Backbone as JSON Lines, residues from 0, in Angstrom:
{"i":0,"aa":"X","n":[17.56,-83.88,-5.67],"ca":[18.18,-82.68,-5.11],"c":[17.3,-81.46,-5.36]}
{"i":1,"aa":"X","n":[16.61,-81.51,-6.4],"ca":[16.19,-80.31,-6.93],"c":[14.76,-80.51,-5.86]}
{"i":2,"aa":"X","n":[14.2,-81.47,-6.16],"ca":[12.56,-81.75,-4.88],"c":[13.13,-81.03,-3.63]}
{"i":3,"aa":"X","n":[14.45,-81.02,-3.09],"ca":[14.87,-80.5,-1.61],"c":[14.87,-79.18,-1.54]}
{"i":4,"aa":"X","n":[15.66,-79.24,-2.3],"ca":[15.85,-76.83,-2.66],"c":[14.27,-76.61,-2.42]}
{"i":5,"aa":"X","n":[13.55,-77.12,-3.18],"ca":[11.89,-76.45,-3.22],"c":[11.24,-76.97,-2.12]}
{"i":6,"aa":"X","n":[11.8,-77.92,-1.74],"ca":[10.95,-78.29,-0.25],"c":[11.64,-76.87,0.76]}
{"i":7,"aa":"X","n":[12.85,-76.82,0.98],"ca":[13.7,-75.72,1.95],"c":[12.85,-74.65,1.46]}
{"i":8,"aa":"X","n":[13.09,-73.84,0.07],"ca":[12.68,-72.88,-0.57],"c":[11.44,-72.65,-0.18]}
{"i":9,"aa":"X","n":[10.15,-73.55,-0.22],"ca":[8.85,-73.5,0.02],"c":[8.73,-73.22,2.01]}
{"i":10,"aa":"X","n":[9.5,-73.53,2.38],"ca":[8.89,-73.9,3.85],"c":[9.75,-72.79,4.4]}
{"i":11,"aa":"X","n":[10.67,-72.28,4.17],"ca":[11.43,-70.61,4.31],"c":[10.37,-69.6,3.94]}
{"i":12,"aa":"X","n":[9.1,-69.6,2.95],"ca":[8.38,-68.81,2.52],"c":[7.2,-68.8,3.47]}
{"i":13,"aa":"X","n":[6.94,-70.12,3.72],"ca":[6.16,-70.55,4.66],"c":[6.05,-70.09,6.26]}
{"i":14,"aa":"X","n":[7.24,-69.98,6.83],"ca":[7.5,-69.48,8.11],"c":[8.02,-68.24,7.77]}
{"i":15,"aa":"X","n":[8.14,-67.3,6.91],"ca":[8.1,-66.03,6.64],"c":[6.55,-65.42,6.9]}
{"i":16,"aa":"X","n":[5.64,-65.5,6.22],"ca":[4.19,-65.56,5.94],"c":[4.0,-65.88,7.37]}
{"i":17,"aa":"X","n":[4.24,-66.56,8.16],"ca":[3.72,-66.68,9.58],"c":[4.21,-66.18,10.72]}
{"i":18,"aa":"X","n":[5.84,-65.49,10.57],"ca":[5.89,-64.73,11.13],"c":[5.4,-63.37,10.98]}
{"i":19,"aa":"X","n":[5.03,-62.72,10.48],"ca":[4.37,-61.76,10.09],"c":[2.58,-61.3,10.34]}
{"i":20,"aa":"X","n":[2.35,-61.62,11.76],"ca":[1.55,-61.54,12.77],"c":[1.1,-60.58,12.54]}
{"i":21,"aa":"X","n":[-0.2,-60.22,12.42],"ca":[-0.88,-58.82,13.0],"c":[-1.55,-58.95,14.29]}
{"i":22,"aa":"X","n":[-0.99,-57.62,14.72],"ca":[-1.02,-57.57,16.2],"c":[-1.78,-55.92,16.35]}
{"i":23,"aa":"X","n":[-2.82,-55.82,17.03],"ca":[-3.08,-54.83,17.55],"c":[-3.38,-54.21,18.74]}
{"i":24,"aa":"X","n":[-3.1,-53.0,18.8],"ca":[-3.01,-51.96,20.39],"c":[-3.88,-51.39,20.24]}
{"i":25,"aa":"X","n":[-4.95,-52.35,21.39],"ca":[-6.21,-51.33,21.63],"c":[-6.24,-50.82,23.25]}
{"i":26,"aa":"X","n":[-7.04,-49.94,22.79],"ca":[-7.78,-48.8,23.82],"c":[-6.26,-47.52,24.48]}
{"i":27,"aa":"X","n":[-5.52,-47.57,23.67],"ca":[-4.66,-46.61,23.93],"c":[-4.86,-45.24,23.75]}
{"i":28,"aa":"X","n":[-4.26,-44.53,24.45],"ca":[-3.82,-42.38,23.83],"c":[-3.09,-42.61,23.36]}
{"i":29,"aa":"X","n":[-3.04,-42.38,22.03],"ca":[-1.93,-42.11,20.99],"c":[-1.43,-40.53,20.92]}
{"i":30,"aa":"X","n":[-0.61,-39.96,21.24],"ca":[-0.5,-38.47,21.24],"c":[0.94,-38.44,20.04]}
{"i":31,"aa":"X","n":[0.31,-37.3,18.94],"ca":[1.18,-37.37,17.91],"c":[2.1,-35.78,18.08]}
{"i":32,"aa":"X","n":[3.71,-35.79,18.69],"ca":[3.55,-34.69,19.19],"c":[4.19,-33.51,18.15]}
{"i":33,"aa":"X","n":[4.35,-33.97,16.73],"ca":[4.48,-33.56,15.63],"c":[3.19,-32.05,15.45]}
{"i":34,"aa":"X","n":[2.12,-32.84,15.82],"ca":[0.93,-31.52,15.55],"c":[0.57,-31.55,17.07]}
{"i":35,"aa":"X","n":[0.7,-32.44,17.46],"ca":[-0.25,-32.23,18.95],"c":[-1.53,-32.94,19.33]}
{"i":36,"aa":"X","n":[-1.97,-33.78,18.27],"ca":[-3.15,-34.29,18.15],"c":[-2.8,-35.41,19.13]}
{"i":37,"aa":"X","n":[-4.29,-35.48,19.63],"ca":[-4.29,-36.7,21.22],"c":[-5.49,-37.14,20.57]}
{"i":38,"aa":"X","n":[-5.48,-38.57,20.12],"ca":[-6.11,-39.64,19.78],"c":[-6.72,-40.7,21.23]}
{"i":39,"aa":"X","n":[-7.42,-40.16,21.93],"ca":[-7.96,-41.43,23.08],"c":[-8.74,-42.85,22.45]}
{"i":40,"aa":"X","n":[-8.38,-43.56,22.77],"ca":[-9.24,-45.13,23.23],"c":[-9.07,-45.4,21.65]}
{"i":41,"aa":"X","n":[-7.64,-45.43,21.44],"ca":[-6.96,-45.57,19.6],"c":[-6.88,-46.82,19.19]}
{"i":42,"aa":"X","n":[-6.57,-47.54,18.14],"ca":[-6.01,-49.03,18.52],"c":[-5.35,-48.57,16.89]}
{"i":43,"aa":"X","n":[-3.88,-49.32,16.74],"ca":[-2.66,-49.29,16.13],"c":[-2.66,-50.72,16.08]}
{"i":44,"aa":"X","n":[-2.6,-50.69,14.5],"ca":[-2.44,-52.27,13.98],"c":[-1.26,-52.38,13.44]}
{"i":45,"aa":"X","n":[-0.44,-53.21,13.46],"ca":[0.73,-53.23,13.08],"c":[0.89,-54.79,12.52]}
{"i":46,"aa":"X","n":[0.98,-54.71,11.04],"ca":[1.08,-55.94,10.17],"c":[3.04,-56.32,9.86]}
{"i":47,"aa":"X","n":[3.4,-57.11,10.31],"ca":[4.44,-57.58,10.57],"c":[5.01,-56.96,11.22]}
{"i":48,"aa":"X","n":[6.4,-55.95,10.19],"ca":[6.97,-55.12,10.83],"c":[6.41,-53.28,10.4]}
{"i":49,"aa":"X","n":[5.35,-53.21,9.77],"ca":[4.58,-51.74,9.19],"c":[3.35,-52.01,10.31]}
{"i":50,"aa":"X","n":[3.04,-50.78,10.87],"ca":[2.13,-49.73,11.14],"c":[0.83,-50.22,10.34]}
{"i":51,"aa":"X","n":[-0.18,-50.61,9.75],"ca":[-1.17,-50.6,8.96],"c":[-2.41,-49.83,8.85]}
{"i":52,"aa":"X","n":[-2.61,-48.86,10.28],"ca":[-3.89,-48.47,9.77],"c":[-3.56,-47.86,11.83]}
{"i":53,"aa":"X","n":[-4.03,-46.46,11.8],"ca":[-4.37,-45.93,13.46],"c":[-6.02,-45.56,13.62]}
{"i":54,"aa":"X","n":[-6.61,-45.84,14.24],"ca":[-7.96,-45.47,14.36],"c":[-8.4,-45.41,15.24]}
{"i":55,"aa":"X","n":[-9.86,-44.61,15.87],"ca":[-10.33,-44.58,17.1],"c":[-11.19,-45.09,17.24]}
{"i":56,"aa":"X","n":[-11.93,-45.43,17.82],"ca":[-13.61,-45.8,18.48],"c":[-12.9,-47.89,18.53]}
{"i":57,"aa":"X","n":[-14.33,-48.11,18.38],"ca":[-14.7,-49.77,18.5],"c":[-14.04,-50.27,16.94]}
{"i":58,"aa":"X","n":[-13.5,-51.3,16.81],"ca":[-13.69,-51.81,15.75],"c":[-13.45,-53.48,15.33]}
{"i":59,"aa":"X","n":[-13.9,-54.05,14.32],"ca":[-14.05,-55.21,13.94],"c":[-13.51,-56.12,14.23]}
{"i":60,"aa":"X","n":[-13.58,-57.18,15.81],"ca":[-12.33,-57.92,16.04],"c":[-11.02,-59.07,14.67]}
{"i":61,"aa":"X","n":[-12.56,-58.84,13.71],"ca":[-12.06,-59.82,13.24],"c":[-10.76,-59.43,12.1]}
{"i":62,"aa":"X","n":[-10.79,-58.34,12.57],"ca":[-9.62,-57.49,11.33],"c":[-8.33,-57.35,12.32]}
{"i":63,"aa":"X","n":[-8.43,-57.33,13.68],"ca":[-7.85,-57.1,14.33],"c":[-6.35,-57.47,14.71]}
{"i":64,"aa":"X","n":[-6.44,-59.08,14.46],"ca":[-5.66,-60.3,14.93],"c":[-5.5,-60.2,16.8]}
{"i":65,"aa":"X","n":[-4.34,-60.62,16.6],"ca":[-4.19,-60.62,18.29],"c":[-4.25,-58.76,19.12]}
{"i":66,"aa":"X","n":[-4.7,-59.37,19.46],"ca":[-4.84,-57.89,20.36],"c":[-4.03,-57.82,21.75]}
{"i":67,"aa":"X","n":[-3.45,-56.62,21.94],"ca":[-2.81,-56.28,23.05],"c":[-3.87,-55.17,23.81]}
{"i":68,"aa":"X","n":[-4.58,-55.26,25.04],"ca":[-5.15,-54.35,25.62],"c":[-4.29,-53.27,26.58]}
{"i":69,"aa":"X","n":[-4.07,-52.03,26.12],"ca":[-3.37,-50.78,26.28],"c":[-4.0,-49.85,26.94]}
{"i":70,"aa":"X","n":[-5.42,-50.29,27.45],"ca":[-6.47,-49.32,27.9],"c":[-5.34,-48.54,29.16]}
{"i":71,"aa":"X","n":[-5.83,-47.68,29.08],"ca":[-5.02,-46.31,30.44],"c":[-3.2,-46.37,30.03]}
{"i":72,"aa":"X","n":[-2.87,-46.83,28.84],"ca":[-1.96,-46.78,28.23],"c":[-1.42,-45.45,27.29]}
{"i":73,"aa":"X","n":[-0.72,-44.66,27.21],"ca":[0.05,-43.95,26.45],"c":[1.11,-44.11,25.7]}
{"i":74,"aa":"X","n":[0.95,-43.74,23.77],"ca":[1.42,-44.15,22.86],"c":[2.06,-42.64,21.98]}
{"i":75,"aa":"X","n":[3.41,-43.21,22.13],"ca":[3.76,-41.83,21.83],"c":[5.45,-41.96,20.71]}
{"i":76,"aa":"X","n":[5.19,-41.53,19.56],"ca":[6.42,-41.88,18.22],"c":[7.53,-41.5,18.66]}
{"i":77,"aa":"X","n":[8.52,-42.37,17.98],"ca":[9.57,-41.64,18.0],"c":[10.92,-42.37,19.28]}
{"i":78,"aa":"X","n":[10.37,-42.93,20.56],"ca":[11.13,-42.37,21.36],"c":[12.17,-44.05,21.64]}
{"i":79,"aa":"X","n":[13.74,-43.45,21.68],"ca":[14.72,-44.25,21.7],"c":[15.33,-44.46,23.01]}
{"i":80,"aa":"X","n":[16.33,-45.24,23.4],"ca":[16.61,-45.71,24.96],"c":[18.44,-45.17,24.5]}
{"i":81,"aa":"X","n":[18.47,-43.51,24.99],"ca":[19.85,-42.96,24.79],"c":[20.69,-43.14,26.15]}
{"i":82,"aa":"X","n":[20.56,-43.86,26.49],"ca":[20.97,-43.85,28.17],"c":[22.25,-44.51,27.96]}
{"i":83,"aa":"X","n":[23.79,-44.35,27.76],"ca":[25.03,-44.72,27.89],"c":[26.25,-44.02,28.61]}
{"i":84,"aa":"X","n":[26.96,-45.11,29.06],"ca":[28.17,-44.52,29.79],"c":[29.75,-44.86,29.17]}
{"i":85,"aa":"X","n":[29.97,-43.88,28.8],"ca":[30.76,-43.78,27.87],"c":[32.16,-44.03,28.94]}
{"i":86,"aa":"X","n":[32.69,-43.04,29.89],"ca":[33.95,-42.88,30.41],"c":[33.55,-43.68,31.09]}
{"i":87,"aa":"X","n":[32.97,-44.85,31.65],"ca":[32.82,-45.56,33.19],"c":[33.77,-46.56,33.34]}
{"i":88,"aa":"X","n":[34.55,-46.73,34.62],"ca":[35.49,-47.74,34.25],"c":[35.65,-48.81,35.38]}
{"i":89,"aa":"X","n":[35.59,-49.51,35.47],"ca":[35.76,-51.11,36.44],"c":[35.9,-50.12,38.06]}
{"i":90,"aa":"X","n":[36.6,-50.02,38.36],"ca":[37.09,-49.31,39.77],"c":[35.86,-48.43,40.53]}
{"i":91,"aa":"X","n":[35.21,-48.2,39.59],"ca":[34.0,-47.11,40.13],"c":[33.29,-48.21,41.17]}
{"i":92,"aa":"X","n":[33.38,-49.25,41.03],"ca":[32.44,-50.58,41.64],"c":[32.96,-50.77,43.2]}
């Protein structure tokens, strides 16, 4: 019984560790509109579910992981999907 817990236990840790993908967004405008700063041809690495590192120019594929190409893309914080209908009711149809 106890070999099973640590087999489950081990292989829950296991597919944790692998979901946790780094994925990066290259060749984007990142515009930060906090100061105003416009970052062109940026790439945003994002290690699982954190942000890891924003930078500009070329850089090291091999740090990269999977890459998403964003070129003529705009990247911009913050923004949520507030779009609801609160009073709407069956009959409107």
């Amino acid at each position: 019984m106890k070999i099973r817990v640590a087999l489950v236990l081990a292989f829950s840790l296991l597919t944790a560790a692998l979901r946790a993908e780094k994925i990066s967004l290259v060749g984007a405008t990142v515009i930060n509109p906090a100061d105003g700063k416009v970052l062109p041809n940026a790439t945003i690495v994002i290690n699982g579910d954190k942000i890891e590192r924003v930078s500009m120019g070329k850089q090291d594929a091999a740090t990269l992981g999977k890459q998403v190409s964003c070129v003529g893309k705009f990247i911009l914080p913050g923004y949520i999907d507030t779009h609801v209908h609160f009073f709407q009711s069956a009959d409107l149809f």
